[in-house]
Structure formats: structure tokens, C-alpha cells
mmCIF file of C-alpha atoms and ligand atoms in Angstrom:
data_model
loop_
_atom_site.group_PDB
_atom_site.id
_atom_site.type_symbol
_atom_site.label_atom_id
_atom_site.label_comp_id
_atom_site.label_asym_id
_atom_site.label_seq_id
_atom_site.Cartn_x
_atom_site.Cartn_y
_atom_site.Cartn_z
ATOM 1 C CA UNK A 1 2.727 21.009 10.271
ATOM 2 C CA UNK A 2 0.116 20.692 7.428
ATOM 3 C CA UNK A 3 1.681 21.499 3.767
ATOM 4 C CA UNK A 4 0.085 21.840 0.663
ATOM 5 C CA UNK A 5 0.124 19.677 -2.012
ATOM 6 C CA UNK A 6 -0.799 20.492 -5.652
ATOM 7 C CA UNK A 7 -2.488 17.816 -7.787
ATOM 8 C CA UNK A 8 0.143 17.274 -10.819
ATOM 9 C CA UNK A 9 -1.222 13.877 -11.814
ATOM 10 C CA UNK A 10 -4.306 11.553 -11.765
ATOM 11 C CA UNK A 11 -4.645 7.791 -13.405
ATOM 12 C CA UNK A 12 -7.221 5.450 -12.564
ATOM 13 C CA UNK A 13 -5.842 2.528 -10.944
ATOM 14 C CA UNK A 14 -8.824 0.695 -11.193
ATOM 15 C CA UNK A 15 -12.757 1.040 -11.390
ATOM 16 C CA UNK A 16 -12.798 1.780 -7.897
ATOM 17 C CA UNK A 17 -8.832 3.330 -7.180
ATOM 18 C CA UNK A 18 -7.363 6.261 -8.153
ATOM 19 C CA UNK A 19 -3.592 7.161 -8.142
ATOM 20 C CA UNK A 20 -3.056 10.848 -6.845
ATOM 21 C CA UNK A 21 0.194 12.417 -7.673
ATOM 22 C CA UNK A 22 1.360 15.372 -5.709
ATOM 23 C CA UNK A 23 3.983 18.255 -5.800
ATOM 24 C CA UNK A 24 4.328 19.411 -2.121
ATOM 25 C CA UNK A 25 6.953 22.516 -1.347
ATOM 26 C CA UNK A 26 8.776 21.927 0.858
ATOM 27 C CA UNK A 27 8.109 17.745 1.223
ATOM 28 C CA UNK A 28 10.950 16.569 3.822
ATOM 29 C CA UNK A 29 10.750 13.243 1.968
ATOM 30 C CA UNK A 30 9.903 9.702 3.303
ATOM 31 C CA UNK A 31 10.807 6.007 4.288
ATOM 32 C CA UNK A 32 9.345 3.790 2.032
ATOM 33 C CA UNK A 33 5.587 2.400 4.120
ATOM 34 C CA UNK A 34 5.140 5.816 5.780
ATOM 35 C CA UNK A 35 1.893 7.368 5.479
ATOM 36 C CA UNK A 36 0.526 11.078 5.564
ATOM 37 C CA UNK A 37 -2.509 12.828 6.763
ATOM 38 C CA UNK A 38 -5.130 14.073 4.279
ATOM 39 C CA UNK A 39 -7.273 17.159 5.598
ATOM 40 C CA UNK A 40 -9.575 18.502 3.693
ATOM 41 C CA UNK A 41 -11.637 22.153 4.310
ATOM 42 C CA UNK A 42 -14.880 23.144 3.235
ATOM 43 C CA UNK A 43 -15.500 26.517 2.407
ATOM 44 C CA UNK A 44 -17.697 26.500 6.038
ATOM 45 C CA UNK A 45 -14.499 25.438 7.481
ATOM 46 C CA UNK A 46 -15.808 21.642 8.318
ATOM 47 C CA UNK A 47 -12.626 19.702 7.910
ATOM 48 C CA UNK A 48 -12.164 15.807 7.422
ATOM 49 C CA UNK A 49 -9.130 14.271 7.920
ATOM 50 C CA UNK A 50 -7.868 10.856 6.687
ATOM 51 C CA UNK A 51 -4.867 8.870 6.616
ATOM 52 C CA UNK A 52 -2.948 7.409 3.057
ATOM 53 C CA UNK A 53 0.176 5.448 2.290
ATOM 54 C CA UNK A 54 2.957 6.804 0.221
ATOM 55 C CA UNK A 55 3.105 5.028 -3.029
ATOM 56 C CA UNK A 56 5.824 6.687 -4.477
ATOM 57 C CA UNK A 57 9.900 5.584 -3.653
ATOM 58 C CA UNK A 58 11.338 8.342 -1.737
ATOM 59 C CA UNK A 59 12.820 11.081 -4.152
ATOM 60 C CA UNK A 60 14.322 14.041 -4.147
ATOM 61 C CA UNK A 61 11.223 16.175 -6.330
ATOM 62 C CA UNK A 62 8.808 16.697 -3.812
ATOM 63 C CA UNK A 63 6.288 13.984 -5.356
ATOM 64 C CA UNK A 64 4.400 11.897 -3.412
ATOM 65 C CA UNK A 65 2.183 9.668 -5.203
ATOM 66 C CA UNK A 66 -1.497 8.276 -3.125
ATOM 67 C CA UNK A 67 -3.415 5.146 -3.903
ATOM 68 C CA UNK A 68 -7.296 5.965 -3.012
ATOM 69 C CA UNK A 69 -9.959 3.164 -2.967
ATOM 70 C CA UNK A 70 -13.354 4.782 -2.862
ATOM 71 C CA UNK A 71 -15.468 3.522 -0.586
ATOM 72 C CA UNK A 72 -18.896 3.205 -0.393
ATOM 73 C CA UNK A 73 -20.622 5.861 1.396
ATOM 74 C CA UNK A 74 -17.230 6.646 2.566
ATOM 75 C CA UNK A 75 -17.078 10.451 2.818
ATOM 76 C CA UNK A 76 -13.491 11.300 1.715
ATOM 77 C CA UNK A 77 -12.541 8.635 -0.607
ATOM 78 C CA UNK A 78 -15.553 9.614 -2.910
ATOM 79 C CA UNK A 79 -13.925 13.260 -2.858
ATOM 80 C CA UNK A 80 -10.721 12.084 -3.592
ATOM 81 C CA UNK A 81 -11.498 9.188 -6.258
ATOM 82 C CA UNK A 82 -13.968 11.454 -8.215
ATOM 83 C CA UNK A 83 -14.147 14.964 -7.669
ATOM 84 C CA UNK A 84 -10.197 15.867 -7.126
ATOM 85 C CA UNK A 85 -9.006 17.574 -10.435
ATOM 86 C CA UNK A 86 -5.422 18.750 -11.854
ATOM 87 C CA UNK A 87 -4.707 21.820 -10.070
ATOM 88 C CA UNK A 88 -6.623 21.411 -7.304
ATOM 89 C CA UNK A 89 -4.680 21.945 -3.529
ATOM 90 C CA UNK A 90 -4.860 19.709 -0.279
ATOM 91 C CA UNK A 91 -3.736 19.347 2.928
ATOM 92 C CA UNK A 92 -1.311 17.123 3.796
ATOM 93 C CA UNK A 93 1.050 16.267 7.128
ATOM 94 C CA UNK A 94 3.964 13.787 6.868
ATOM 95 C CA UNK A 95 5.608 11.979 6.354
ATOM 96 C CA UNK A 96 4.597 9.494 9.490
ATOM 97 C CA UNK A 97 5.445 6.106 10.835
ATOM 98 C CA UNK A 98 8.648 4.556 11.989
ATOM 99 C CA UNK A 99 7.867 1.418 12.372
ATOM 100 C CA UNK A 100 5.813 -0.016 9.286
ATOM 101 C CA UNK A 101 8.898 1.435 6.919
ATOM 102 C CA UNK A 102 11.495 -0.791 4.434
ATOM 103 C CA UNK A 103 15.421 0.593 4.414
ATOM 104 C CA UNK A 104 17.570 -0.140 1.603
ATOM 105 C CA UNK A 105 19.908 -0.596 4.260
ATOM 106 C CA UNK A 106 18.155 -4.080 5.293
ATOM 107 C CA UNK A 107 19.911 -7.014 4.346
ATOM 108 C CA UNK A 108 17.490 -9.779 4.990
ATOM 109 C CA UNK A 109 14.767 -11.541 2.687
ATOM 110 C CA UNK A 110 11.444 -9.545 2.937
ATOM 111 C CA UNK A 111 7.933 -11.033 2.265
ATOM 112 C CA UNK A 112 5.331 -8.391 1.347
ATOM 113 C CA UNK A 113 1.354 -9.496 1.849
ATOM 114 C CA UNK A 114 -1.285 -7.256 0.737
ATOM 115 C CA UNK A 115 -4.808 -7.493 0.742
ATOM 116 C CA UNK A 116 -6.960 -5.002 -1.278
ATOM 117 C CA UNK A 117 -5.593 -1.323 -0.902
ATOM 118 C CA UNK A 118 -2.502 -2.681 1.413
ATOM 119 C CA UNK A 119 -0.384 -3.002 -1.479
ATOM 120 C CA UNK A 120 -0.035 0.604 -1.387
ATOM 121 C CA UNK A 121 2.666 1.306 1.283
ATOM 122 C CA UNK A 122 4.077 -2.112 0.310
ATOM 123 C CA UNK A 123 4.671 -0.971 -3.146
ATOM 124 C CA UNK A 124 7.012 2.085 -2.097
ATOM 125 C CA UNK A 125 9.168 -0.606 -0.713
ATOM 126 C CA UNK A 126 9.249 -2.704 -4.311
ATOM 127 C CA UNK A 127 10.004 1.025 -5.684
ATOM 128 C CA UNK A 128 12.270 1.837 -3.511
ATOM 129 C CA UNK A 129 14.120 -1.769 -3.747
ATOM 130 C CA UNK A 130 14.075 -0.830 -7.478
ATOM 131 C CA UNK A 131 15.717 2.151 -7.616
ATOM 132 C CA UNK A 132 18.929 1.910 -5.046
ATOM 133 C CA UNK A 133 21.593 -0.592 -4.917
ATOM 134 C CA UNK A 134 19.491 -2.971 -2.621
ATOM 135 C CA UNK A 135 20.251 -6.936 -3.658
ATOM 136 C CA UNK A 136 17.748 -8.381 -0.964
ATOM 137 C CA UNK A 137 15.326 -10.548 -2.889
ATOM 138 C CA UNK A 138 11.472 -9.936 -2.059
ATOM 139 C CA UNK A 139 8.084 -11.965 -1.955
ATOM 140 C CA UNK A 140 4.791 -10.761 -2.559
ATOM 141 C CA UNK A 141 1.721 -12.417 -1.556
ATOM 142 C CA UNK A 142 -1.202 -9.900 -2.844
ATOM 143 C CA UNK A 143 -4.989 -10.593 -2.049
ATOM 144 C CA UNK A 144 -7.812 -9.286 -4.610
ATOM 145 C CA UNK A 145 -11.381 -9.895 -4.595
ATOM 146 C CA UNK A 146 -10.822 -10.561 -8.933
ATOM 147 C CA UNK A 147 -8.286 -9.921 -11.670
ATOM 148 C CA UNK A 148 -9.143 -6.396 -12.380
ATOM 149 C CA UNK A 149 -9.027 -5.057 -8.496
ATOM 150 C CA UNK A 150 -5.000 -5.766 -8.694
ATOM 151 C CA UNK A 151 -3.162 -2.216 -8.553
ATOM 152 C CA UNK A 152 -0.176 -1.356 -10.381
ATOM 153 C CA UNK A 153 -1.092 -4.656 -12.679
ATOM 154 C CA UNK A 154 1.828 -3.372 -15.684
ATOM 155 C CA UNK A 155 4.341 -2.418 -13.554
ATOM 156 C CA UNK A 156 4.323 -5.594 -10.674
ATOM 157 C CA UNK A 157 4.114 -7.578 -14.109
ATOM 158 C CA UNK A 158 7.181 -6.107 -15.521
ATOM 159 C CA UNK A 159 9.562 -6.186 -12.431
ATOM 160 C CA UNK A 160 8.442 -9.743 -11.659
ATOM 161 C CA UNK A 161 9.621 -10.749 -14.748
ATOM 162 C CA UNK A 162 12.407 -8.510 -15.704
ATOM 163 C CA UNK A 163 14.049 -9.317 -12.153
ATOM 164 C CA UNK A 164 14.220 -12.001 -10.098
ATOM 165 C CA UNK A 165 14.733 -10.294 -6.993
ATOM 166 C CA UNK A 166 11.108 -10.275 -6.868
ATOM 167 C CA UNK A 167 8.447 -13.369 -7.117
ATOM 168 C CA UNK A 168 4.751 -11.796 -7.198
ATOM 169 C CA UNK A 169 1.975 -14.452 -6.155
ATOM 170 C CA UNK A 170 -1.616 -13.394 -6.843
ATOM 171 C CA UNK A 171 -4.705 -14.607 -4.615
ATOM 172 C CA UNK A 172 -8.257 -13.864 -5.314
ATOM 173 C CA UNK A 173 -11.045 -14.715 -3.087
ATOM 174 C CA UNK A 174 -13.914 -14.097 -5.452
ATOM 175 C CA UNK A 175 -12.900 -14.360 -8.663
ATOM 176 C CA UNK A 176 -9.633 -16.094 -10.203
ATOM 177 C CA UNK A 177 -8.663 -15.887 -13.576
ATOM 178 C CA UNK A 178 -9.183 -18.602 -16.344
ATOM 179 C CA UNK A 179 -7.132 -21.605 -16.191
ATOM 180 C CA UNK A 180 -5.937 -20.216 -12.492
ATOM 181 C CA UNK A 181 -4.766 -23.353 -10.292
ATOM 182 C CA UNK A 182 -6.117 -22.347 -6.980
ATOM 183 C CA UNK A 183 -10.018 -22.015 -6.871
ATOM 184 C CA UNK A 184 -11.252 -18.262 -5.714
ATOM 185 C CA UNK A 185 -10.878 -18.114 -1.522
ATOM 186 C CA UNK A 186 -9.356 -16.303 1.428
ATOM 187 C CA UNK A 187 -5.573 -16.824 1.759
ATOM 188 C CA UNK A 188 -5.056 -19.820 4.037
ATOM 189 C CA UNK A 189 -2.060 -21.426 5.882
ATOM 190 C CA UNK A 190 -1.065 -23.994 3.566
ATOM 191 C CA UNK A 191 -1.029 -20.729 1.106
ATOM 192 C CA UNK A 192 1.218 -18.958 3.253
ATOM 193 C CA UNK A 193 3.647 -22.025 3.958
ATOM 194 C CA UNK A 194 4.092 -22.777 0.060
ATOM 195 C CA UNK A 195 4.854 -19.463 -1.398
ATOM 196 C CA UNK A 196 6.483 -17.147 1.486
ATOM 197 C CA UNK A 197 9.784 -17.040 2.809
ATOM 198 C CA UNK A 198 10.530 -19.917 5.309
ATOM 199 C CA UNK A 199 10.934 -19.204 8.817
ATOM 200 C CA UNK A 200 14.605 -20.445 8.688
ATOM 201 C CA UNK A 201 15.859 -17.631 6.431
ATOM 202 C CA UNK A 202 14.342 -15.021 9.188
ATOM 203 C CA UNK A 203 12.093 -12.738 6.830
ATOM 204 C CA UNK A 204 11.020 -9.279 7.622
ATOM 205 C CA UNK A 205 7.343 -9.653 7.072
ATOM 206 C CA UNK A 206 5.226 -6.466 5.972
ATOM 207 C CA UNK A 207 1.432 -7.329 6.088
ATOM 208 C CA UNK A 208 -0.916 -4.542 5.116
ATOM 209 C CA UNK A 209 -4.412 -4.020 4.282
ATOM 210 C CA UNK A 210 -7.955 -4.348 6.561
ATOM 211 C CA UNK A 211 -8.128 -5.319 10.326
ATOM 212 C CA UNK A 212 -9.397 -8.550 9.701
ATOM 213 C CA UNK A 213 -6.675 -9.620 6.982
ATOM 214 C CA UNK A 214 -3.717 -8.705 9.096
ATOM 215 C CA UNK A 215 -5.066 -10.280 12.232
ATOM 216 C CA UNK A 216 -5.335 -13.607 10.450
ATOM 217 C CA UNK A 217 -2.345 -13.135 8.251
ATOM 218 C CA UNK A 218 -0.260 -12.271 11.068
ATOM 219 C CA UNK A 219 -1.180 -15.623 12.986
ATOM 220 C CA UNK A 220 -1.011 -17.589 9.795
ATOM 221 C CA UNK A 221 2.793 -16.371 10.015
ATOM 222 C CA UNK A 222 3.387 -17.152 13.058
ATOM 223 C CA UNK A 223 2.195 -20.259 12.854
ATOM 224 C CA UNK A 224 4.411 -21.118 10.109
ATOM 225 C CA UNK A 225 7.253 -20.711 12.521
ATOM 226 C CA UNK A 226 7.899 -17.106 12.073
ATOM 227 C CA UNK A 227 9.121 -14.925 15.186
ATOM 228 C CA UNK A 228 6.109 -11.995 15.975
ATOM 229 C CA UNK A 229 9.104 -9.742 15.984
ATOM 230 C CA UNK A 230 9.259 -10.134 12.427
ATOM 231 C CA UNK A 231 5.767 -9.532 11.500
ATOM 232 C CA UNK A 232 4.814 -5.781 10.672
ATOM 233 C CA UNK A 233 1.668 -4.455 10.165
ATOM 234 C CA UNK A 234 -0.420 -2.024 9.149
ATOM 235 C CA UNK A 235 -3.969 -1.830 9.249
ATOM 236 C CA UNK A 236 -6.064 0.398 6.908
ATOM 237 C CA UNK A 237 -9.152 0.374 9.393
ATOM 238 C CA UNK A 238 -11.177 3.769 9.515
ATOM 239 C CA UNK A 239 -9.607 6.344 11.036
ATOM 240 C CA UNK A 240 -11.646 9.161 10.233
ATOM 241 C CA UNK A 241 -13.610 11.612 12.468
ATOM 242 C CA UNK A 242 -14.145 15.282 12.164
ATOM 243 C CA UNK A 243 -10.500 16.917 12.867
HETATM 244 C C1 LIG B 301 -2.140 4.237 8.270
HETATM 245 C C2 LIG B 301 -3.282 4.176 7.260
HETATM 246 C C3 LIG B 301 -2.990 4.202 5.907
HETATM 247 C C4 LIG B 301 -4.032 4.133 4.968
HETATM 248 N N1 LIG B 301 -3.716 4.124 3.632
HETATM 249 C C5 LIG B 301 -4.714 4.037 2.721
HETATM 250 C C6 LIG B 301 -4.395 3.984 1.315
HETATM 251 O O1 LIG B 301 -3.227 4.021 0.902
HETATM 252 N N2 LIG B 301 -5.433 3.904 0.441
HETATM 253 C C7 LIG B 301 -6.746 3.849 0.853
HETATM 254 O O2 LIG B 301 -7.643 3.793 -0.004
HETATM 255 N N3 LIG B 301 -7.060 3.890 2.182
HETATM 256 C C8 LIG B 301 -6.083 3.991 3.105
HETATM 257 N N4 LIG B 301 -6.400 4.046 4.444
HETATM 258 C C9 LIG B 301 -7.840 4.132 4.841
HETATM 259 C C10 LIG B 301 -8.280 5.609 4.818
HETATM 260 O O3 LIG B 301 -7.616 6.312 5.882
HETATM 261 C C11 LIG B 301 -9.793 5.808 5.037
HETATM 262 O O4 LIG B 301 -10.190 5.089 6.179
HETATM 263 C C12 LIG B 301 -10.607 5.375 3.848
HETATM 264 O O5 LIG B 301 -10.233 6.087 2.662
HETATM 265 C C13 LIG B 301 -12.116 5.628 4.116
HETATM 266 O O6 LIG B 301 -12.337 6.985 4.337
HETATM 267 P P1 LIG B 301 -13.750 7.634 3.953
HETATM 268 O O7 LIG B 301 -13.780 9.001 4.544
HETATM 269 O O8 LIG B 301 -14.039 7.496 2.493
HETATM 270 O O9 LIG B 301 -14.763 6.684 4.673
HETATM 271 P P2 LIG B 301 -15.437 6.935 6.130
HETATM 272 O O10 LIG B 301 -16.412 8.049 6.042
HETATM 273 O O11 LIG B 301 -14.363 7.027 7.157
HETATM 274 O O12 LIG B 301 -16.187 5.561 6.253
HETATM 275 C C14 LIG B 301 -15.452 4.315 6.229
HETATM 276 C C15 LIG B 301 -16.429 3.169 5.990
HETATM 277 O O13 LIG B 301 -17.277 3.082 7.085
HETATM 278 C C16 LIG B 301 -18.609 3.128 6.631
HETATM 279 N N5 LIG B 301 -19.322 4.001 7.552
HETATM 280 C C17 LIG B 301 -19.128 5.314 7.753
HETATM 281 N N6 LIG B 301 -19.972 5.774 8.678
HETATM 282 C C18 LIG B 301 -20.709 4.710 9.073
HETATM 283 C C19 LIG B 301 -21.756 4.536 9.982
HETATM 284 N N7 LIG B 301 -22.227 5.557 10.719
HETATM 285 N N8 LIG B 301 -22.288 3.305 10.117
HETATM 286 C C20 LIG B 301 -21.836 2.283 9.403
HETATM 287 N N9 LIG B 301 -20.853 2.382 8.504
HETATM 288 C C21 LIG B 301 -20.308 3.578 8.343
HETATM 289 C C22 LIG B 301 -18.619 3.712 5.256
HETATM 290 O O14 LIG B 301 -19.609 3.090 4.475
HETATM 291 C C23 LIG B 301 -17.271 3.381 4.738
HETATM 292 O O15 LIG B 301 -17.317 2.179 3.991
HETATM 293 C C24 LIG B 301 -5.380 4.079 5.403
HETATM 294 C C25 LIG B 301 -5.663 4.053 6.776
HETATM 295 C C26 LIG B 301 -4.632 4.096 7.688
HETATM 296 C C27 LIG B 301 -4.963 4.056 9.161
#
């Protein structure tokens, strides 16, 4: 069933990312890591439709907040990074995914590792941590090409060190900042085995972001002794196609 969402909100969440927020009638509300479908309709009636992870905790207001990365030559995240405006209506169907989800419910340590964009769905689990009675602690492991690529910069700053139910750890594979201890470069296994949960306290482990990230991410886990049952993932390859 599609619904329609009205733009409310728009902040750019970096040069390249833009943060849509939504009212939707009717929204059913969501699991922190689902995702919905995007369609959108030209007046010819071509439609495109595209797939984007809830940002936002799960709440009662029928908001649901989208993290877009425009890509180059991409031919919806161009639309939705610079041409969407306050007001403006789109298609949406969600919330889906039953799998890739965090449940305040969940009682064990959970490691969160991002790479570009895939922070998106794994920051509606850190909201959603935030705002119930949750007392699991989390890790975050988040992979940027530089400093000014990381999303939600103010706000993963200010829970990290307000609470510490939640240790951020920044990597950057093309640029680090000054005075950084670890030289720009891909995430690597000794990486992994200092600053994420170890295997013996039985982690969920969200992974999120392109196909190539979570593949090696996911074996870089396991290889650290965690079970593949405990390794969730989500990969943000294209999915688009005329719809
Ligand atoms: C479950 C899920 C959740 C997602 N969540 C998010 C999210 O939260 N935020 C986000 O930004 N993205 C997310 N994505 C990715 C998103 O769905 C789109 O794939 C992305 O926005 C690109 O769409 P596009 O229409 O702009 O690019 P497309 O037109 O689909 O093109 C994708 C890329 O392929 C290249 N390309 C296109 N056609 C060709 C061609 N013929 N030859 C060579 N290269 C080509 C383009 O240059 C572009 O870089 C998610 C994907 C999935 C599956």
C-alpha cells in the first residue's frame, strides 16, 4: 500500500546528504533498521522507485525522517537531495524488514558498523536506545571517506559523551583528522578486534552500508570469533529499476 508523505522538514546533512523529514497519515510506525520504498511519478506517469532507511526512532506522530546521499548520475538521489522542497508530496510503502531491526526488548551488547550512508538505519537504533528504558550498552564503528562526510556529527557527539552506554569510534579511509592516531585506510581486522565487542560477550552485530563493506566487515567479524548468526546486514547496493 503506497501512502503519502508530506515534506515537513529538510537539513543538509552534509555537502552531499540531505535529511528528509516526513508527515505520513496514516504511518503504521516502525522497528528501528526498517526501511521504506520511495516512488516517485512524473507527470508522464514514468515512475522510479528506490529504497531508504528510517532514521527517525519509532514514534507515535507519523514522522519518519530519510537520510539521502546523492549520487552521482544517480537518478533519484539527485531529485531527492536537491530538487525536493517543503510541501512537496511522495510516495512511500513501509515500513519493511524484519530482520535488519533493533528491539528495546534485546538485552545483549550490540555493535553498530557503518560505512558511508549505512549509519542511517543504524542510527534509529541509537535513537531508539535513547528514548526507552533500554540499559544495553552499544558500539559504533562508523567508516567515512573524511571528517566532514560523518552524518549526524552534533548529535553522535553529544550522546557519546553525555552517556556511556554508547562508545562512537570514527574511521576514515581518505582523510583523518589532525593529530588522528590511525593513518587514513579501509577498516581492517586488527581495527575490528580492538574496538568492538568481544566474541565472548555474544554481540548482536548490525553492519550496514555498500556490498563491498559488509562482505568484508562481515568476515572480519567472524573471524574475530563471532558466530554468523550474530552478524546482520544490510546492504545499500542499487536497487533501482523502473517500477
Ligand atoms: C534496504 C536499502 C536501504 C537503503 N537506504 C538508503 C539510505 O538510507 N540512504 C541512501 O542514500 N541510500 C540508501 N539506499 C540506496 C538507495 O536505494 C539507492 O540505491 C540510491 O539512492 C541510488 O539511487 P539513484 O536512483 O540516485 O541511483 P541509480 O540511478 O540507481 O544509480 C546508482 C549508481 O549506479 C550508477 N549507474 C546508474 N546507471 C548506470 C549505468 N547504466 N552504468 C553504470 N553505472 C550506472 C550511477 O552513477 C549511480 O552512482 C538503500 C538501499 C537499500 C537496498
Amino acid at each position: 500500500m503506497w501512502r503519502v508523505g508530506t515534506v515537513v522538514a529538510l537539513r543538509d546533512e552534509t555537502q552531499t546528504a540531505k535529511t528528509i523529514t516526513l508527515r505520513v497519515v496514516d504511518w503504521p510506525n516502525h522497528v528501528a533498521g526498517q526501511h521504506v520504498d520511495v516512488r516517485l511519478t512524473a507527470t508522464d506517469g514514468y515512475s522510479a522507485v528506490r529504497s531508504y532507511s528510517i532514521a527517525s526512532a519509532p514514534n507515535a506522530e507519523g514522522r519518519v525522517e530519510l537520510t539521502v546521499e546523492q549520487l552521482p548520475e544517480g537518478e533519484v538521489s539527485p531529485y531527492l537531495t536537491q530538487e525536493l522542497a517543503i510541501g512537496d508530496h511522495i510516495e512511500l510503502r513501509g515500513p519493511i524488514g524484519g530482520w535488519f531491526i533493533w528491539r528495546p526488548r534485546q538485552t545483549e551488547p550490540i555493535q553498530l558498523i557503518a560505512g558511508g550512508s549505512g549509519i542511517v538505519p543504524l542510527m534509529a537504533m541509537i535513537r531508539s536506545r535513547a528514548s526507552t528504558g533500554s540499559t544495553v550498552p552499544f558500539r559504533l564503528l562508523y567508516s567515512v571517506r573524511e571528517p566532514g562526510a560523518v552524518y549526524y556529527r552534533n548529535e553522535l557527539q553529544a550522546i557519546s559523551s553525555r552517556d556511556d552506554w554508547l562508545t562512537t569510534t570514527h574511521a576514515y579511509t581518505r582523510a583523518a583528522p589532525k593529530d588522528w592516531l590511525r593513518p587514513p585506510g579501509r577498516v581492517d581486522t586488527s581495527l575490528i578486534a580492538n574496538v568492538t565487542w568481544p566474541s565472548s560477550q555474544t554481540p548482536t552485530c548490525y553492519v550496514c552500508g555498500p556490498t563491498a563493506f559488509v562482505e568484508s566487515i562481515a568476515a572480519m567479524l567472524v573471524s574475530c570469533g563471532n558466530h554468523p548468526d550474530k552478524i546482520k546486514t544490510e546492504r545499500f547496493g542499487p536497487t533501482g529499476g523502473l517500477k
